[in-house]
Short mmCIF file of C-alpha atoms in Angstrom, two decimals:
data_model
loop_
_atom_site.label_atom_id
_atom_site.label_comp_id
_atom_site.label_asym_id
_atom_site.label_seq_id
_atom_site.Cartn_x
_atom_site.Cartn_y
_atom_site.Cartn_z
CA MET A 1 -89.42 50.75 21.01
CA THR A 2 -89.57 49.56 17.95
CA SER A 3 -88.66 45.38 17.80
CA ARG A 4 -84.70 44.38 17.14
CA ILE A 5 -84.49 44.54 13.57
CA THR A 6 -81.81 42.61 11.65
CA ALA A 7 -79.19 44.31 9.12
CA PHE A 8 -77.05 42.23 6.38
CA PHE A 9 -73.05 43.62 6.62
CA VAL A 10 -72.38 42.11 3.17
CA THR A 11 -68.39 41.24 3.54
CA LYS A 12 -65.48 38.40 3.71
CA ASN A 13 -64.05 40.13 6.09
CA ARG A 14 -64.26 38.56 9.44
CA GLY A 15 -62.48 41.51 11.23
CA LYS A 16 -64.56 44.53 10.50
CA PHE A 17 -67.77 42.03 10.51
CA ARG A 18 -66.26 41.97 14.53
CA GLU A 19 -65.56 45.95 14.71
CA ALA A 20 -68.97 46.24 13.23
CA TYR A 21 -70.54 44.25 15.44
CA ARG A 22 -69.75 45.41 19.01
CA ILE A 23 -70.69 48.89 18.25
CA LEU A 24 -74.29 47.93 16.75
CA SER A 25 -75.04 45.62 19.16
CA LYS A 26 -74.51 48.78 21.19
CA TYR A 27 -77.82 49.98 20.12
CA ASN A 28 -79.96 47.04 20.40
CA ILE A 29 -79.02 46.37 16.28
CA ASN A 30 -78.98 42.56 15.36
CA LEU A 31 -76.52 42.57 12.70
CA LYS A 32 -75.54 39.35 10.80
CA GLN A 33 -72.91 38.94 8.44
CA LEU A 34 -73.57 37.62 4.36
CA PRO A 35 -69.90 36.82 3.59
CA GLU A 36 -71.15 37.04 -1.07
CA GLU A 37 -68.51 39.08 -2.62
CA LYS A 38 -69.18 43.24 -4.01
CA LEU A 39 -68.83 44.56 -7.20
CA GLU A 40 -66.17 47.22 -6.71
CA ILE A 41 -66.34 50.63 -9.39
CA GLN A 42 -62.86 52.17 -9.89
CA SER A 43 -63.18 55.57 -7.93
CA ASP A 44 -61.24 57.97 -5.94
CA SER A 45 -64.56 58.21 -4.35
CA LEU A 46 -65.01 55.92 -1.04
CA GLU A 47 -68.38 56.88 -2.04
CA ASP A 48 -69.28 56.12 -5.01
CA VAL A 49 -68.09 52.38 -4.73
CA VAL A 50 -69.70 52.15 -2.13
CA LEU A 51 -73.24 53.55 -3.64
CA TYR A 52 -72.18 51.12 -7.15
CA SER A 53 -71.75 47.94 -4.44
CA ILE A 54 -74.97 48.18 -2.12
CA LYS A 55 -77.04 49.39 -5.61
CA GLU A 56 -76.37 46.21 -6.88
CA LEU A 57 -76.89 44.17 -3.58
CA VAL A 58 -79.95 45.21 -3.90
CA LYS A 59 -80.73 43.56 -6.87
CA LYS A 60 -79.94 40.08 -6.15
CA HIS A 61 -81.95 40.44 -2.13
CA PRO A 62 -84.82 42.92 -2.59
CA LYS A 63 -86.68 42.54 0.18
CA LYS A 64 -82.79 42.43 2.86
CA ILE A 65 -81.25 45.47 5.67
CA LEU A 66 -78.18 45.70 4.01
CA VAL A 67 -75.17 47.48 4.68
CA VAL A 68 -71.66 47.89 2.70
CA GLU A 69 -68.67 49.58 3.95
CA ASP A 70 -65.06 50.67 2.71
CA ALA A 71 -62.45 52.23 4.11
CA GLY A 72 -59.37 53.16 3.19
CA LEU A 73 -55.66 55.10 4.08
CA PHE A 74 -55.13 58.01 2.61
CA ILE A 75 -51.37 59.18 2.28
CA GLU A 76 -51.14 63.47 1.87
CA VAL A 77 -47.75 62.59 0.37
CA LEU A 78 -48.47 60.25 -1.80
CA ASN A 79 -51.48 61.73 -3.52
CA GLY A 80 -53.84 60.39 -1.82
CA PHE A 81 -52.03 56.32 -2.20
CA PRO A 82 -53.70 54.03 -1.50
CA GLY A 83 -57.02 55.16 -1.31
CA PRO A 84 -59.88 52.82 -2.38
CA PHE A 85 -57.57 51.10 -3.94
CA SER A 86 -56.13 50.30 -0.54
CA SER A 87 -57.02 45.79 0.03
CA TYR A 88 -55.56 45.31 -3.32
CA VAL A 89 -52.51 47.93 -2.21
CA TYR A 90 -52.03 45.48 0.12
CA LYS A 91 -51.62 42.20 -1.17
CA THR A 92 -49.41 43.12 -3.09
CA ILE A 93 -46.79 45.76 -1.83
CA GLY A 94 -48.18 45.14 1.31
CA LEU A 95 -46.75 47.23 4.65
CA LYS A 96 -43.24 47.07 3.93
CA GLY A 97 -44.12 49.14 0.43
CA ILE A 98 -45.76 51.66 1.61
CA LEU A 99 -42.85 52.34 4.33
CA LYS A 100 -40.04 52.54 1.50
CA LEU A 101 -42.21 54.95 0.16
CA LEU A 102 -42.49 57.21 2.71
CA GLU A 103 -38.19 56.70 3.33
CA ASP A 104 -37.36 59.89 2.79
CA LYS A 105 -40.40 61.64 2.84
CA PRO A 106 -41.08 65.06 4.97
CA THR A 107 -44.68 64.01 6.40
CA ARG A 108 -45.73 60.78 6.90
CA ARG A 109 -49.69 62.97 8.22
CA ALA A 110 -52.47 60.17 6.62
CA TYR A 111 -55.88 59.62 7.35
CA PHE A 112 -58.21 56.65 7.56
CA LYS A 113 -61.86 57.37 6.17
CA SER A 114 -64.97 54.54 5.88
CA VAL A 115 -68.06 54.91 4.47
CA VAL A 116 -70.91 52.50 5.19
CA ALA A 117 -74.07 52.64 2.74
CA PHE A 118 -77.12 51.51 4.27
CA HIS A 119 -79.82 50.40 2.54
CA ALA A 120 -83.50 48.96 3.73
CA PRO A 121 -86.87 47.88 0.99
CA GLY A 122 -88.39 51.61 0.01
CA MET A 123 -85.96 53.55 1.14
CA GLY A 124 -82.94 54.38 -1.23
CA PRO A 125 -79.47 54.67 0.04
CA ARG A 126 -77.95 56.21 2.45
CA ILE A 127 -74.00 56.84 3.43
CA PHE A 128 -72.11 57.91 6.75
CA THR A 129 -68.30 58.39 6.83
CA GLY A 130 -65.95 58.60 9.52
CA LEU A 131 -62.27 60.40 9.13
CA VAL A 132 -59.47 59.50 12.00
CA TYR A 133 -56.53 61.04 11.06
CA GLY A 134 -52.98 60.53 12.32
CA TYR A 135 -49.43 59.27 11.30
CA ILE A 136 -47.97 56.09 9.51
CA SER A 137 -45.08 54.84 11.41
CA TYR A 138 -41.67 54.20 10.97
CA GLU A 139 -41.44 50.52 11.15
CA ILE A 140 -44.85 47.02 11.88
CA ARG A 141 -45.76 47.17 15.41
CA GLY A 142 -48.41 45.07 16.00
CA SER A 143 -50.65 42.18 15.71
CA GLY A 144 -54.32 43.34 16.21
CA GLY A 145 -56.49 44.22 14.16
CA PHE A 146 -55.80 43.72 10.15
CA GLY A 147 -54.94 45.66 7.19
CA TYR A 148 -52.73 48.38 7.67
CA ASP A 149 -53.31 48.80 10.94
CA PRO A 150 -49.73 47.87 12.42
CA ILE A 151 -48.22 51.41 11.23
CA PHE A 152 -50.65 53.49 11.22
CA ILE A 153 -50.74 55.89 14.74
CA PRO A 154 -54.56 57.51 15.63
CA GLU A 155 -53.25 61.31 16.76
CA GLY A 156 -53.60 61.63 20.38
CA SER A 157 -51.99 58.37 21.11
CA ASP A 158 -48.51 56.63 20.88
CA ARG A 159 -49.02 53.45 19.36
CA THR A 160 -50.36 51.95 16.06
CA PHE A 161 -54.07 50.38 15.67
CA ALA A 162 -52.90 46.59 15.85
CA GLU A 163 -51.05 47.36 19.24
CA MET A 164 -54.64 48.42 20.75
CA SER A 165 -57.87 45.60 21.41
CA THR A 166 -60.86 46.03 18.96
CA GLU A 167 -63.12 48.31 21.54
CA GLU A 168 -59.83 51.38 22.32
CA LYS A 169 -59.46 51.08 18.35
CA ASN A 170 -63.69 51.28 18.12
CA ALA A 171 -63.26 54.41 20.14
CA PHE A 172 -60.32 56.38 17.32
CA SER A 173 -61.80 54.82 14.77
CA HIS A 174 -63.20 55.89 11.27
CA ARG A 175 -65.24 52.54 11.18
CA GLY A 176 -66.52 52.95 14.60
CA LYS A 177 -67.39 56.54 14.01
CA ALA A 178 -69.09 55.83 10.27
CA PHE A 179 -70.81 53.62 12.16
CA LYS A 180 -71.67 54.80 15.11
CA ALA A 181 -72.93 57.86 12.89
CA PHE A 182 -75.41 54.76 11.00
CA ALA A 183 -76.94 53.29 14.21
CA GLU A 184 -77.51 56.57 16.19
CA TRP A 185 -79.66 57.23 12.35
CA PHE A 186 -80.77 54.27 12.23
CA VAL A 187 -82.47 53.64 15.91
CA GLN A 188 -84.44 57.03 15.16
CA SER A 189 -85.62 56.51 11.87
CA PHE A 190 -86.50 53.28 13.09
CA SER A 191 -88.51 54.06 16.98
CA SER A 192 -90.23 56.78 15.74
CA ARG A 193 -91.70 54.73 12.69
CA ALA A 194 -92.53 51.62 15.91
CA MET B 2 -64.35 43.28 -50.20
CA THR B 3 -66.75 45.05 -47.69
CA SER B 4 -67.06 48.62 -47.01
CA ARG B 5 -65.28 50.29 -44.43
CA ILE B 6 -66.88 50.30 -41.76
CA THR B 7 -66.54 52.07 -38.33
CA ALA B 8 -65.43 51.33 -35.79
CA PHE B 9 -65.71 53.95 -31.99
CA PHE B 10 -63.16 53.73 -29.51
CA VAL B 11 -64.25 54.64 -26.03
CA THR B 12 -61.17 55.91 -24.50
CA LYS B 13 -60.45 60.09 -23.30
CA ASN B 14 -56.75 58.70 -23.60
CA ARG B 15 -54.87 60.26 -27.13
CA GLY B 16 -52.20 58.43 -27.12
CA LYS B 17 -54.06 55.47 -26.62
CA PHE B 18 -56.58 56.39 -29.97
CA ARG B 19 -53.20 57.45 -31.75
CA GLU B 20 -51.89 53.97 -31.22
CA ALA B 21 -55.22 51.99 -32.52
CA TYR B 22 -55.62 54.56 -35.06
CA ARG B 23 -52.30 53.87 -37.02
CA ILE B 24 -52.41 50.16 -36.30
CA LEU B 25 -56.50 49.58 -37.15
CA SER B 26 -55.81 52.10 -40.81
CA LYS B 27 -54.00 49.63 -41.85
CA TYR B 28 -56.38 46.82 -42.26
CA ASN B 29 -59.12 49.20 -43.30
CA ILE B 30 -60.80 50.21 -40.00
CA ASN B 31 -62.11 53.16 -39.88
CA LEU B 32 -61.32 54.01 -35.78
CA LYS B 33 -63.22 57.22 -34.07
CA GLN B 34 -62.27 58.34 -30.77
CA LEU B 35 -65.56 58.16 -28.67
CA PRO B 36 -63.72 60.72 -25.56
CA GLU B 37 -66.19 58.88 -23.04
CA GLU B 38 -66.37 57.81 -19.59
CA LYS B 39 -66.05 54.39 -19.08
CA LEU B 40 -67.13 52.35 -16.52
CA GLU B 41 -64.04 50.14 -14.20
CA ILE B 42 -64.87 47.86 -11.97
CA GLN B 43 -61.66 46.88 -9.18
CA SER B 44 -60.20 43.28 -10.69
CA ASP B 45 -57.24 41.49 -10.24
CA SER B 46 -57.80 40.61 -14.41
CA LEU B 47 -58.23 43.14 -16.92
CA GLU B 48 -60.63 40.62 -19.18
CA ASP B 49 -63.50 40.99 -16.51
CA VAL B 50 -62.58 45.26 -16.34
CA VAL B 51 -62.77 45.66 -19.96
CA LEU B 52 -65.89 42.99 -20.25
CA TYR B 53 -67.84 44.89 -17.38
CA SER B 54 -66.97 48.21 -19.57
CA ILE B 55 -68.28 47.45 -22.43
CA LYS B 56 -70.98 45.47 -21.39
CA GLU B 57 -71.87 49.02 -18.68
CA LEU B 58 -71.26 51.04 -23.24
CA VAL B 59 -73.89 49.36 -24.68
CA LYS B 60 -76.81 50.06 -23.29
CA LYS B 61 -75.51 53.80 -23.65
CA HIS B 62 -75.30 53.27 -27.59
CA PRO B 63 -76.57 50.47 -28.33
CA LYS B 64 -76.20 50.48 -32.68
CA LYS B 65 -72.65 51.42 -32.87
CA ILE B 66 -69.94 48.52 -33.09
CA LEU B 67 -67.22 49.77 -30.12
CA VAL B 68 -64.52 48.61 -29.11
CA VAL B 69 -62.64 49.83 -25.16
CA GLU B 70 -58.90 49.17 -23.89
CA ASP B 71 -57.37 48.34 -20.80
CA ALA B 72 -54.23 47.93 -20.31
CA GLY B 73 -51.71 47.15 -17.34
CA LEU B 74 -47.82 47.08 -15.90
CA PHE B 75 -47.47 43.76 -14.21
CA ILE B 76 -44.22 44.47 -11.79
CA GLU B 77 -43.00 40.38 -10.76
CA VAL B 78 -41.46 40.73 -7.36
CA LEU B 79 -44.51 43.32 -6.69
CA ASN B 80 -47.44 40.98 -6.69
CA GLY B 81 -48.56 42.20 -10.81
CA PHE B 82 -48.47 45.83 -8.61
CA PRO B 83 -49.77 48.16 -10.25
CA GLY B 84 -51.67 45.70 -12.26
CA PRO B 85 -55.22 46.96 -13.24
CA PHE B 86 -54.58 50.05 -11.23
CA SER B 87 -51.86 50.71 -13.51
CA SER B 88 -53.94 54.95 -13.83
CA TYR B 89 -54.37 55.27 -10.58
CA VAL B 90 -51.04 53.99 -9.17
CA TYR B 91 -49.16 56.41 -11.92
CA LYS B 92 -51.40 59.51 -10.45
CA THR B 93 -50.41 59.51 -6.83
CA ILE B 94 -47.41 57.79 -6.09
CA GLY B 95 -45.86 58.46 -10.24
CA LEU B 96 -43.19 56.42 -11.94
CA LYS B 97 -40.53 57.47 -8.75
CA GLY B 98 -42.70 55.34 -6.47
CA ILE B 99 -42.48 52.43 -8.93
CA LEU B 100 -38.55 53.46 -8.47
CA LYS B 101 -38.30 54.15 -5.34
CA LEU B 102 -40.10 50.26 -4.88
CA LEU B 103 -37.79 48.77 -6.77
CA GLU B 104 -34.58 50.13 -5.65
CA ASP B 105 -33.69 47.21 -3.48
CA LYS B 106 -35.26 44.00 -5.25
CA PRO B 107 -32.73 41.30 -6.30
CA THR B 108 -35.09 41.35 -10.00
CA ARG B 109 -36.93 44.06 -12.48
CA ARG B 110 -38.76 41.23 -14.80
CA ALA B 111 -42.51 43.26 -15.69
CA TYR B 112 -44.81 42.71 -18.35
CA PHE B 113 -47.24 44.87 -19.87
CA LYS B 114 -51.11 43.60 -21.04
CA SER B 115 -53.66 44.96 -23.37
CA VAL B 116 -56.61 43.82 -23.76
CA VAL B 117 -58.84 44.96 -26.28
CA ALA B 118 -63.21 44.38 -26.38
CA PHE B 119 -65.55 44.45 -29.30
CA HIS B 120 -69.15 44.47 -29.86
CA ALA B 121 -70.88 45.41 -32.94
CA PRO B 122 -75.15 45.14 -32.35
CA GLY B 123 -75.95 41.72 -33.31
CA MET B 124 -72.11 40.03 -31.69
CA GLY B 125 -72.13 38.52 -28.16
CA PRO B 126 -68.07 40.90 -26.90
CA ARG B 127 -65.00 38.77 -28.03
CA ILE B 128 -61.82 40.47 -26.54
CA PHE B 129 -58.12 39.52 -28.06
CA THR B 130 -54.27 40.65 -25.83
CA GLY B 131 -51.68 41.20 -26.38
CA LEU B 132 -48.48 40.74 -23.35
CA VAL B 133 -44.52 42.56 -24.22
CA TYR B 134 -41.70 42.11 -21.22
CA GLY B 135 -39.03 43.74 -20.47
CA TYR B 136 -37.60 45.19 -17.09
CA ILE B 137 -38.10 48.73 -15.48
CA SER B 138 -34.84 50.60 -16.41
CA TYR B 139 -33.31 52.28 -13.45
CA GLU B 140 -34.01 56.28 -14.07
CA ILE B 141 -36.88 57.66 -16.20
CA ARG B 142 -35.46 58.58 -19.90
CA GLY B 143 -37.08 59.87 -23.16
CA SER B 144 -40.70 62.17 -23.63
CA GLY B 145 -42.79 60.38 -26.41
CA GLY B 146 -45.55 58.22 -25.21
CA PHE B 147 -47.45 58.23 -22.15
CA GLY B 148 -47.97 56.43 -18.84
CA TYR B 149 -45.44 53.87 -17.89
CA ASP B 150 -43.56 53.98 -20.87
CA PRO B 151 -40.64 56.37 -19.35
CA ILE B 152 -39.18 53.59 -17.45
CA PHE B 153 -39.78 50.42 -20.17
CA ILE B 154 -37.34 48.46 -21.73
CA PRO B 155 -39.02 45.41 -23.53
CA GLU B 156 -36.88 42.90 -25.01
CA GLY B 157 -35.26 42.55 -27.45
CA SER B 158 -33.95 46.60 -27.18
CA ASP B 159 -31.43 48.81 -24.97
CA ARG B 160 -34.00 51.99 -25.36
CA THR B 161 -37.61 53.08 -22.82
CA PHE B 162 -41.11 53.21 -24.48
CA ALA B 163 -41.14 56.53 -24.73
CA GLU B 164 -37.42 56.38 -26.51
CA MET B 165 -38.82 55.37 -29.55
CA SER B 166 -41.42 56.19 -31.95
CA THR B 167 -44.58 55.90 -31.96
CA GLU B 168 -44.25 53.02 -35.31
CA GLU B 169 -41.71 51.07 -33.13
CA LYS B 170 -43.67 51.43 -30.42
CA ASN B 171 -45.86 49.49 -32.02
CA ALA B 172 -44.03 46.70 -33.42
CA PHE B 173 -43.62 45.82 -29.50
CA SER B 174 -45.79 46.67 -27.41
CA HIS B 175 -49.09 44.88 -25.84
CA ARG B 176 -51.26 47.16 -27.34
CA GLY B 177 -49.76 47.00 -30.86
CA LYS B 178 -49.94 43.34 -30.57
CA ALA B 179 -53.45 43.29 -29.08
CA PHE B 180 -55.05 45.83 -31.54
CA LYS B 181 -53.63 43.62 -35.47
CA ALA B 182 -55.38 40.49 -32.99
CA PHE B 183 -58.04 42.47 -32.65
CA ALA B 184 -58.02 44.05 -36.42
CA GLU B 185 -56.63 40.37 -38.25
CA TRP B 186 -60.06 38.66 -36.84
CA PHE B 187 -62.16 41.72 -37.22
CA VAL B 188 -61.41 42.00 -41.30
CA GLN B 189 -61.07 38.35 -41.58
CA SER B 190 -64.94 37.96 -39.65
CA PHE B 191 -66.76 40.70 -41.85
CA SER B 192 -65.10 40.54 -45.45
CA SER B 193 -66.39 36.68 -45.06
CA ARG B 194 -69.77 37.82 -44.24
CA ALA B 195 -69.60 40.57 -47.47
#
C-alpha cells in the first residue's frame, strides 16, 4: 500500500467539499479544501469547463495534486437549462424561477451531472463523470444539501436530495458517482506505483 | 486625415456585424468580420468577459487590429438574469421562458448593455460601453434584429427593437452607443497620430 497522499479540492463550496471528503476518506485519500476562485469558461460542456479550470490552476500550483469539480442540473424540456450555468441561474431566478418555468410543461425529467478533473505533477489531466436521473419536484422540499437539492427527486426515491442526509445523498448522487470513479482509479494507479 | 484602417470584428453573429459595420462606416473605419470562436469566461461582468476574450485572441492574431463585443439583457426583478449568459438562455428557455418568468412580477424594467473591446498592436486593450433602458414587452413582437429584440421596448418608444429597422435600432441601442463611443475615440486617436 502506498503512503497517504494529499489532494487539494479547489472549491469555495463547503457542501461540495464535505460530500467529496466523506467519499474519499473511505479510500484512504486525504482531501483538503483549497478555497480559491477558479476560472470557468462559458461552454455547453462541463468537461470543457473543468479541463480549462484545472489547466489554469496547474500554472499556479504546479507541484500540488489538484481536484476540481463542476456540476449542473439539466432539465430535458428546457433544452438542458440551466446546465453549466446552474450556479448563476440559482443566484438570479432561483428555485422558484425553475418551478415557474416548468408550470405548464408536460414533463419534469432532469438529470444532474458532475465532472471531476484531476491533475498530479507529471500526469496529464483526467476526468470522471457521474450522472443521476430524476424529476423536478412540484414544490421546494427539505433543508439539507445545497443548490437545487430541494427540487430534485432522484429516480427510485420519493424524497428530494435536500430531504436526505449527506450519506444517503452520496449513495445516489452524480457527485458521489464521479468521486467514487475517481477514487477507484486513483487508489489503483497510485498503489500499483508504490 | 489618416489612411483608412481595417479593424477585424471577431463574431459569428452576422446581425451584430451588420449593426457595427453601419456605424463604423460613417466614421470611415473599415470593419471586416472575422467569424471565429472566441473564448468567453463565466463572470457576472461583461467587461471581464470581453477583456479575457480579446487577450486570448491577441495571442492568435498579434498583428491585427481586433474588436470584440459582448452584450447582455439585464432584467431588474430577476436580479440581472440572463445578463452575461443571455445567448445560452436564449438558446434554451428562449423568449417564451423570459415572458413566463415575468408573468406575475410587479415590474418589467430591464436594460441592455454592450461592451466593446479594442486592441491594436502596441496598444493595451480599451473598452467602451453602451446602455439602453427599457421594458420587457408582454408578448413577442416584430421580426427584425436578433436575440431578445422582439421582447425589448426601449424607453421613449412603444415598439420593440424587432419592430425597428437597423438604422432606427442603432439610434437607440446599447450596441450602437458602445460602437459610437469606440468610433469617436478611434478616429481621434488615429488621426492625431497621422
